[in-house]
Short mmCIF file of C-alpha atoms and ligand atoms in Angstrom, two decimals:
data_model
loop_
_atom_site.label_atom_id
_atom_site.label_comp_id
_atom_site.label_asym_id
_atom_site.label_seq_id
_atom_site.Cartn_x
_atom_site.Cartn_y
_atom_site.Cartn_z
CA UNK A 1 0.00 0.00 0.00
CA UNK A 2 1.23 3.50 -0.83
CA UNK A 3 2.39 4.96 2.47
CA UNK A 4 1.95 8.58 1.38
CA UNK A 5 -1.70 7.99 0.43
CA UNK A 6 -2.25 6.08 3.62
CA UNK A 7 -0.83 8.80 5.86
CA UNK A 8 -3.09 11.44 4.32
CA UNK A 9 -6.25 9.31 4.37
CA UNK A 10 -9.04 11.22 6.15
CA UNK A 11 -9.57 8.28 8.52
CA UNK A 12 -6.07 8.85 9.88
CA UNK A 13 -6.71 12.55 10.36
CA UNK A 14 -9.70 11.85 12.59
CA UNK A 15 -12.33 12.71 9.95
CA UNK A 16 -15.91 11.85 10.93
CA UNK A 17 -17.36 12.11 7.41
CA UNK A 18 -17.00 8.77 5.64
CA UNK A 19 -18.35 8.34 2.12
CA UNK A 20 -21.07 5.79 2.98
CA UNK A 21 -24.76 6.85 3.08
CA UNK A 22 -25.40 8.67 6.37
CA UNK A 23 -27.75 5.92 7.68
CA UNK A 24 -24.76 3.58 7.69
CA UNK A 25 -22.49 5.77 9.81
CA UNK A 26 -21.77 4.39 13.28
CA UNK A 27 -20.25 6.96 15.61
CA UNK A 28 -17.91 5.37 18.15
CA UNK A 29 -16.48 8.75 19.25
CA UNK A 30 -15.58 9.23 22.91
CA UNK A 31 -17.66 12.43 23.11
CA UNK A 32 -19.22 14.60 21.94
CA UNK A 33 -20.97 11.93 19.95
CA UNK A 34 -24.34 10.88 18.57
CA UNK A 35 -27.39 10.58 20.80
CA UNK A 36 -29.85 7.70 20.34
CA UNK A 37 -31.55 8.03 16.95
CA UNK A 38 -34.97 8.36 18.63
CA UNK A 39 -33.71 11.32 20.70
CA UNK A 40 -32.22 13.00 17.63
CA UNK A 41 -35.64 12.60 15.99
CA UNK A 42 -37.37 14.24 18.99
CA UNK A 43 -34.93 17.16 18.78
CA UNK A 44 -35.53 17.54 15.04
CA UNK A 45 -39.31 17.39 15.53
CA UNK A 46 -39.13 20.07 18.24
CA UNK A 47 -37.76 22.43 15.60
CA UNK A 48 -40.72 21.75 13.30
CA UNK A 49 -43.29 23.01 15.85
CA UNK A 50 -44.86 26.43 15.24
CA UNK A 51 -43.57 27.82 18.54
CA UNK A 52 -40.39 29.15 20.08
CA UNK A 53 -37.81 26.50 20.90
CA UNK A 54 -35.56 26.49 23.95
CA UNK A 55 -32.95 28.22 21.80
CA UNK A 56 -35.18 31.29 21.66
CA UNK A 57 -36.96 31.19 25.02
CA UNK A 58 -36.04 33.51 27.86
CA UNK A 59 -34.68 31.36 30.63
CA UNK A 60 -37.09 32.99 33.06
CA UNK A 61 -40.22 32.43 30.97
CA UNK A 62 -42.87 29.97 32.19
CA UNK A 63 -42.24 27.93 29.04
CA UNK A 64 -38.58 27.42 29.90
CA UNK A 65 -39.33 26.80 33.58
CA UNK A 66 -41.44 23.83 32.46
CA UNK A 67 -38.50 22.52 30.43
CA UNK A 68 -36.10 23.00 33.35
CA UNK A 69 -38.44 21.36 35.86
CA UNK A 70 -38.97 18.45 33.52
CA UNK A 71 -35.22 17.93 33.10
CA UNK A 72 -34.65 17.99 36.88
CA UNK A 73 -37.61 15.70 37.61
CA UNK A 74 -36.74 13.21 34.89
CA UNK A 75 -33.13 12.88 36.08
CA UNK A 76 -34.44 12.37 39.60
CA UNK A 77 -36.84 9.65 38.51
CA UNK A 78 -34.55 7.81 36.11
CA UNK A 79 -31.58 7.83 38.50
CA UNK A 80 -33.72 7.38 41.65
CA UNK A 81 -32.13 10.38 43.33
CA UNK A 82 -33.30 10.73 46.96
CA UNK A 83 -34.92 13.93 48.20
CA UNK A 84 -31.89 14.98 50.22
CA UNK A 85 -30.01 15.77 46.99
CA UNK A 86 -30.27 18.82 44.73
CA UNK A 87 -29.99 18.51 40.95
CA UNK A 88 -28.03 21.47 39.63
CA UNK A 89 -27.24 22.41 36.06
CA UNK A 90 -23.82 23.99 35.93
CA UNK A 91 -21.62 25.52 33.26
CA UNK A 92 -17.95 24.93 32.57
CA UNK A 93 -18.15 21.21 31.80
CA UNK A 94 -16.35 18.52 33.74
CA UNK A 95 -13.35 20.81 34.05
CA UNK A 96 -15.49 23.44 35.77
CA UNK A 97 -16.34 20.81 38.38
CA UNK A 98 -12.67 19.91 38.85
CA UNK A 99 -12.38 23.42 40.34
CA UNK A 100 -15.90 23.65 41.79
CA UNK A 101 -15.53 20.54 43.96
CA UNK A 102 -12.70 21.83 46.17
CA UNK A 103 -14.00 25.41 46.02
CA UNK A 104 -17.37 24.30 47.42
CA UNK A 105 -16.25 21.60 49.84
CA UNK A 106 -13.09 23.20 51.22
CA UNK A 107 -13.42 26.50 53.03
CA UNK A 108 -9.66 26.92 53.28
CA UNK A 109 -6.91 25.96 50.87
CA UNK A 110 -5.37 23.89 53.67
CA UNK A 111 -8.45 21.60 53.84
CA UNK A 112 -7.76 18.08 52.60
CA UNK A 113 -9.38 16.41 49.60
CA UNK A 114 -8.34 12.82 48.87
CA UNK A 115 -8.04 11.89 45.18
CA UNK A 116 -7.97 8.38 43.81
CA UNK A 117 -5.86 8.79 40.68
CA UNK A 118 -6.27 5.77 38.45
CA UNK A 119 -6.54 7.38 35.03
CA UNK A 120 -6.10 10.50 32.97
CA UNK A 121 -9.33 12.21 34.08
CA UNK A 122 -8.92 11.68 37.82
CA UNK A 123 -5.34 12.92 37.46
CA UNK A 124 -6.57 16.03 35.70
CA UNK A 125 -9.20 16.58 38.40
CA UNK A 126 -6.55 16.25 41.13
CA UNK A 127 -4.15 18.59 39.32
CA UNK A 128 -6.80 21.29 39.07
CA UNK A 129 -7.83 20.81 42.72
CA UNK A 130 -4.25 21.38 43.91
CA UNK A 131 -4.80 25.08 43.26
CA UNK A 132 -7.64 25.23 45.78
CA UNK A 133 -7.09 22.63 48.48
CA UNK A 134 -4.59 20.22 50.00
CA UNK A 135 -5.15 17.49 47.41
CA UNK A 136 -3.78 14.16 48.60
CA UNK A 137 -3.36 11.29 46.17
CA UNK A 138 -4.11 7.60 46.41
CA UNK A 139 -2.01 6.42 43.51
CA UNK A 140 -3.86 3.84 41.43
CA UNK A 141 -1.19 3.35 38.78
CA UNK A 142 0.50 0.01 38.28
CA UNK A 143 3.51 -0.05 40.65
CA UNK A 144 5.72 -1.67 38.00
CA UNK A 145 4.84 0.11 34.79
CA UNK A 146 3.08 3.25 35.99
CA UNK A 147 0.21 2.40 33.62
CA UNK A 148 -3.40 2.98 34.59
CA UNK A 149 -4.96 -0.48 34.45
CA UNK A 150 -6.73 -0.93 37.78
CA UNK A 151 -8.27 0.62 40.87
CA UNK A 152 -6.48 0.83 44.23
CA UNK A 153 -7.77 -0.54 47.49
CA UNK A 154 -9.31 2.13 49.71
CA UNK A 155 -8.18 1.66 53.30
CA UNK A 156 -8.27 3.59 56.55
CA UNK A 157 -4.48 3.97 56.12
CA UNK A 158 -4.56 5.67 52.76
CA UNK A 159 -7.48 8.02 53.48
CA UNK A 160 -6.79 10.99 55.75
CA UNK A 161 -9.66 11.01 58.32
CA UNK A 162 -9.84 14.80 58.00
CA UNK A 163 -10.59 14.60 54.26
CA UNK A 164 -13.54 16.74 53.25
CA UNK A 165 -14.22 14.24 50.47
CA UNK A 166 -12.81 11.24 48.62
CA UNK A 167 -12.78 11.82 44.87
CA UNK A 168 -13.26 9.01 42.35
CA UNK A 169 -13.81 8.87 38.61
CA UNK A 170 -16.29 6.04 38.08
CA UNK A 171 -15.35 5.52 34.43
CA UNK A 172 -11.91 6.46 33.19
CA UNK A 173 -12.91 7.28 29.63
CA UNK A 174 -9.42 7.15 28.14
CA UNK A 175 -8.03 4.19 30.07
CA UNK A 176 -11.14 2.02 29.91
CA UNK A 177 -11.47 1.39 33.66
CA UNK A 178 -14.95 1.35 35.15
CA UNK A 179 -16.37 0.81 38.61
CA UNK A 180 -19.53 -1.12 37.80
CA UNK A 181 -20.77 -0.19 41.27
CA UNK A 182 -19.50 2.60 43.49
CA UNK A 183 -17.21 1.51 46.31
CA UNK A 184 -17.94 1.89 50.00
CA UNK A 185 -15.27 3.42 52.17
CA UNK A 186 -13.90 1.42 55.11
CA UNK A 187 -15.88 1.67 58.33
CA UNK A 188 -13.47 4.15 59.95
CA UNK A 189 -13.82 6.51 56.95
CA UNK A 190 -17.57 6.11 56.41
CA UNK A 191 -18.18 9.70 57.49
CA UNK A 192 -16.38 11.07 54.42
CA UNK A 193 -18.59 11.80 51.41
CA UNK A 194 -17.63 10.51 47.97
CA UNK A 195 -17.31 12.88 45.04
CA UNK A 196 -17.87 11.09 41.76
CA UNK A 197 -16.93 12.16 38.25
CA UNK A 198 -19.53 10.12 36.38
CA UNK A 199 -19.15 12.06 33.14
CA UNK A 200 -18.88 9.03 30.91
CA UNK A 201 -20.99 6.36 32.64
CA UNK A 202 -23.93 8.20 34.21
CA UNK A 203 -27.35 6.81 33.22
CA UNK A 204 -25.95 3.37 32.33
CA UNK A 205 -26.30 1.70 35.74
CA UNK A 206 -28.01 2.29 39.08
CA UNK A 207 -26.39 4.37 41.82
CA UNK A 208 -26.77 3.57 45.52
CA UNK A 209 -26.76 7.22 46.63
CA UNK A 210 -27.02 6.68 50.36
CA UNK A 211 -25.31 3.28 50.51
CA UNK A 212 -22.20 4.67 48.82
CA UNK A 213 -22.35 7.92 50.78
CA UNK A 214 -22.36 10.03 47.61
CA UNK A 215 -21.84 13.70 48.45
CA UNK A 216 -21.41 15.17 44.97
CA UNK A 217 -21.74 13.52 41.57
CA UNK A 218 -21.17 15.42 38.36
CA UNK A 219 -21.64 14.51 34.76
CA UNK A 220 -20.68 16.61 31.78
CA UNK A 221 -23.46 15.98 29.28
CA UNK A 222 -21.52 15.27 26.13
CA UNK A 223 -20.94 11.53 26.57
CA UNK A 224 -24.18 9.77 27.50
CA UNK A 225 -26.85 12.34 28.25
CA UNK A 226 -26.66 15.22 25.81
CA UNK A 227 -24.49 17.87 24.25
CA UNK A 228 -21.48 19.81 25.53
CA UNK A 229 -22.32 23.00 27.41
CA UNK A 230 -24.22 21.73 30.41
CA UNK A 231 -23.17 19.63 33.38
CA UNK A 232 -25.53 17.93 35.79
CA UNK A 233 -24.14 18.30 39.31
CA UNK A 234 -26.00 16.42 42.03
CA UNK A 235 -25.18 17.59 45.54
CA UNK A 236 -26.31 16.26 48.91
CA UNK A 237 -28.04 19.04 50.76
CA UNK A 238 -25.99 18.89 53.95
CA UNK A 239 -22.90 19.89 51.91
CA UNK A 240 -24.54 23.14 50.84
CA UNK A 241 -24.33 26.39 52.77
CA UNK A 242 -22.63 29.65 51.99
CA UNK A 243 -20.28 29.29 54.98
CA UNK A 244 -18.90 25.95 53.79
CA UNK A 245 -17.49 27.08 50.44
CA UNK A 246 -14.26 28.95 49.90
CA UNK A 247 -14.88 32.71 50.03
CA UNK A 248 -13.12 32.81 46.65
CA UNK A 249 -15.53 30.39 44.96
CA UNK A 250 -16.87 32.16 41.85
CA UNK A 251 -20.65 32.57 41.77
CA UNK A 252 -21.07 30.47 38.63
CA UNK A 253 -19.33 27.53 40.32
CA UNK A 254 -21.02 27.96 43.70
CA UNK A 255 -23.46 25.16 44.46
CA UNK A 256 -25.40 27.07 47.10
CA UNK A 257 -25.88 30.14 44.92
CA UNK A 258 -26.96 27.90 42.03
CA UNK A 259 -29.44 26.04 44.26
CA UNK A 260 -30.84 29.20 45.86
CA UNK A 261 -31.43 30.69 42.41
CA UNK A 262 -33.20 27.55 41.16
CA UNK A 263 -30.49 26.96 38.53
CA UNK A 264 -31.11 30.46 37.16
CA UNK A 265 -28.43 32.60 38.83
CA UNK A 266 -27.13 33.37 35.38
CA UNK A 267 -28.28 32.17 31.97
CA UNK A 268 -28.10 28.39 31.86
CA UNK A 269 -27.52 26.30 28.72
CA UNK A 270 -31.22 26.29 27.85
CA UNK A 271 -31.28 24.03 24.79
CA UNK A 272 -28.79 21.59 26.32
CA UNK A 273 -30.96 21.26 29.43
CA UNK A 274 -33.98 20.44 27.28
CA UNK A 275 -31.98 17.73 25.50
CA UNK A 276 -31.01 16.12 28.83
CA UNK A 277 -34.75 15.87 29.56
CA UNK A 278 -35.32 14.21 26.16
CA UNK A 279 -32.58 11.65 26.87
CA UNK A 280 -34.06 10.87 30.31
CA UNK A 281 -37.51 10.37 28.72
CA UNK A 282 -35.92 7.97 26.24
CA UNK A 283 -34.24 5.99 29.02
CA UNK A 284 -37.53 5.72 30.90
CA UNK A 285 -39.26 4.50 27.71
CA UNK A 286 -36.57 1.85 27.16
CA UNK A 287 -37.17 0.40 30.62
CA UNK A 288 -34.90 2.53 32.80
CA UNK A 289 -31.23 2.28 33.77
CA UNK A 290 -31.48 -1.47 34.37
CA UNK A 291 -32.27 -1.96 30.68
CA UNK A 292 -29.52 0.47 29.66
CA UNK A 293 -27.11 -1.51 31.83
CA UNK A 294 -28.15 -4.80 30.17
CA UNK A 295 -27.48 -3.26 26.76
CA UNK A 296 -24.17 -1.78 27.88
CA UNK A 297 -23.00 -5.19 29.07
CA UNK A 298 -24.10 -6.78 25.79
CA UNK A 299 -22.35 -4.13 23.67
CA UNK A 300 -19.07 -4.32 25.58
CA UNK A 301 -19.04 -8.14 25.84
CA UNK A 302 -19.26 -8.64 22.12
CA UNK A 303 -16.11 -6.55 21.65
CA UNK A 304 -14.12 -7.95 24.58
CA UNK A 305 -15.00 -11.48 23.39
CA UNK A 306 -13.48 -10.78 19.99
CA UNK A 307 -10.39 -9.23 21.59
CA UNK A 308 -9.90 -12.09 24.06
CA UNK A 309 -10.57 -14.71 21.39
CA UNK A 310 -8.17 -13.23 18.83
CA UNK A 311 -5.14 -15.16 19.96
CA UNK A 312 -3.31 -11.95 20.77
CA UNK A 313 -4.06 -10.16 17.48
CA UNK A 314 -6.03 -7.59 19.48
CA UNK A 315 -5.02 -6.46 22.94
CA UNK A 316 -6.82 -4.48 25.64
CA UNK A 317 -4.97 -3.00 28.62
CA UNK A 318 -7.25 -3.88 31.52
CA UNK A 319 -7.05 -7.59 32.30
CA UNK A 320 -9.27 -7.51 35.41
CA UNK A 321 -12.65 -8.12 33.78
CA UNK A 322 -14.49 -6.70 36.82
CA UNK A 323 -12.92 -3.30 36.00
CA UNK A 324 -13.21 -3.30 32.23
CA UNK A 325 -15.20 -0.36 30.97
CA UNK A 326 -18.49 -1.03 29.26
CA UNK A 327 -18.44 2.50 27.92
CA UNK A 328 -15.00 2.74 26.32
CA UNK A 329 -13.23 -0.31 24.98
CA UNK A 330 -9.56 0.41 24.24
CA UNK A 331 -7.84 -2.06 21.92
CA UNK A 332 -4.68 -2.27 19.91
CA UNK A 333 -4.08 -4.07 16.64
CA UNK A 334 -1.16 -6.49 16.41
CA UNK A 335 0.53 -5.01 19.46
CA UNK A 336 0.24 -1.49 18.04
CA UNK A 337 1.76 -2.24 14.62
CA UNK A 338 1.47 1.06 12.77
CA UNK A 339 0.76 -0.31 9.32
CA UNK A 340 -1.96 -2.71 10.46
CA UNK A 341 -3.48 -0.12 12.80
CA UNK A 342 -3.72 2.37 9.93
CA UNK A 343 -5.25 -0.25 7.69
CA UNK A 344 -7.77 -1.13 10.39
CA UNK A 345 -8.74 2.53 10.74
CA UNK A 346 -9.08 3.08 6.99
CA UNK A 347 -11.08 -0.08 6.32
CA UNK A 348 -13.47 0.44 9.23
CA UNK A 349 -13.90 4.11 8.26
CA UNK A 350 -14.70 3.08 4.70
CA UNK A 351 -17.52 0.97 6.16
CA UNK A 352 -18.86 3.95 8.14
CA UNK A 353 -17.38 3.09 11.55
CA UNK A 354 -15.90 6.34 12.79
CA UNK A 355 -14.42 7.89 15.91
CA UNK A 356 -12.20 4.92 16.79
CA UNK A 357 -9.21 7.19 17.07
CA UNK A 358 -9.86 10.79 17.95
CA UNK A 359 -7.35 13.29 19.19
CA UNK A 360 -7.41 13.81 22.96
CA UNK A 361 -5.49 16.12 25.29
CA UNK A 362 -3.61 12.95 26.30
CA UNK A 363 -2.25 12.09 22.85
CA UNK A 364 -3.24 9.12 20.69
CA UNK A 365 -1.01 6.27 21.87
CA UNK A 366 -1.19 2.73 20.51
CA UNK A 367 -4.76 2.07 21.51
CA UNK A 368 -7.85 2.64 19.45
CA UNK A 369 -11.06 2.99 21.41
CA UNK A 370 -14.66 2.07 20.75
CA UNK A 371 -17.01 4.19 22.84
CA UNK A 372 -20.40 2.57 23.42
CA UNK A 373 -22.57 5.29 24.91
CA UNK A 374 -26.36 5.47 24.73
CA UNK A 375 -26.20 6.42 21.03
CA UNK A 376 -24.74 3.03 20.05
CA UNK A 377 -27.08 0.06 19.70
CA UNK A 378 -26.28 -3.56 20.47
CA UNK A 379 -26.54 -4.28 16.76
CA UNK A 380 -24.02 -1.55 15.89
CA UNK A 381 -21.52 -2.88 18.43
CA UNK A 382 -22.03 -6.28 16.80
CA UNK A 383 -21.11 -4.81 13.42
CA UNK A 384 -17.80 -3.56 14.75
CA UNK A 385 -17.16 -6.93 16.40
CA UNK A 386 -17.86 -8.71 13.11
CA UNK A 387 -15.51 -6.36 11.26
CA UNK A 388 -12.79 -6.92 13.87
CA UNK A 389 -13.13 -10.67 13.51
CA UNK A 390 -12.99 -10.46 9.74
CA UNK A 391 -9.98 -8.12 9.79
CA UNK A 392 -8.12 -10.41 12.17
CA UNK A 393 -8.89 -13.39 9.95
CA UNK A 394 -7.40 -11.63 6.94
CA UNK A 395 -4.38 -10.13 8.70
CA UNK A 396 -3.34 -12.37 11.58
CA UNK A 397 -0.79 -14.08 9.31
CA UNK A 398 0.91 -10.77 8.51
CA UNK A 399 1.22 -9.85 12.19
C1 PLP B 1 -14.97 14.05 29.01
C2 PLP B 1 -14.67 13.92 30.44
C3 PLP B 1 -14.37 15.04 31.23
C4 PLP B 1 -14.18 16.43 30.64
O1 PLP B 1 -15.33 17.12 30.52
P1 PLP B 1 -15.38 18.57 29.83
O2 PLP B 1 -16.84 18.80 29.72
O3 PLP B 1 -14.67 18.48 28.52
O4 PLP B 1 -14.73 19.53 30.75
C5 PLP B 1 -14.18 14.85 32.59
N1 PLP B 1 -14.24 13.63 33.13
C6 PLP B 1 -14.52 12.52 32.39
C7 PLP B 1 -14.58 11.19 33.06
C8 PLP B 1 -14.73 12.64 31.03
O5 PLP B 1 -14.99 11.55 30.29
#
């Protein structure tokens, strides 16, 4: 194959516009990405109505208040959020919450926050928090290689009893490590609330809010529940209170100000909030998070089965199956062989399977990644699995 042509192929530049008919495109991007087809249809239909859409409504109009209330109520119902939690819609994405968490939970910069760092996103959250609190780290990297492939044990020894919170990312989007259920802290640290970055797995499994002592859980919308621009931040009420936050906490990041203003302290991301409500309605119609979890398991299993059954042609970094992400399946081709990896990307792209290697702030690395959020069906995951099997059959000799 001509190397020059190959290097400039749009698939290798991260293009998301393959030449197949649009109905055949399958978007495996890590986010932003496609929403379920039925939700995209609801959005399109909302623009055909002879009335103002959320893009044009004043955020203080009764029409928008209905949309906002619906979004809050539907998240509450779908995720079974108890009454002692507030559902806030915040701006600034996941990164905004990296700062907001310590700014709201630590009054002084000397207050301790304990960070479990077992992947790129928890590391980024910890790094941002270091500006605002005494961020202590429980290192979850592999002691031998430094790679992120697991989750550390949480013990009374490695958690400072004075911690204002213990911070965990429940799905490490880049590394493919997922906690299928939230952990419980050891008895002697039970008083410390968990802070969860659930940006890439929220809505795909139940959450035991009280049982896991969740204090704050945030989810940037652009993976499973909507479009970039809004973040759902769910905060237990006892953690609110003007006196608890840092006096330097900006108003737009302040949970108490946001709550007191009913999510309308400043202009929220109106359209994006409406879309979150549409996604929650869709989940309820499908049978709730239990059904979404069943589908997520089915989608991920079909890919991991091909990887594990490929005799080493494909590899995936996380060997502990209880921690393998159902949302993001990282895999390499022939140990990262550049020629075969490029061929894999070009051939799959030519069939309409896109987003398997996108550029991230963490570089590309050897691994490709199939993201299986709510927009991907079980059948579509099966198509990728079938392609992977076929590609391995044709190329395993060359590897
Ligand atoms: C995407 C992602 C983020 C970053 O969110 P932004 O909205 O881009 O700030 C944070 N955490 C996790 C786990 C993510 O997957």
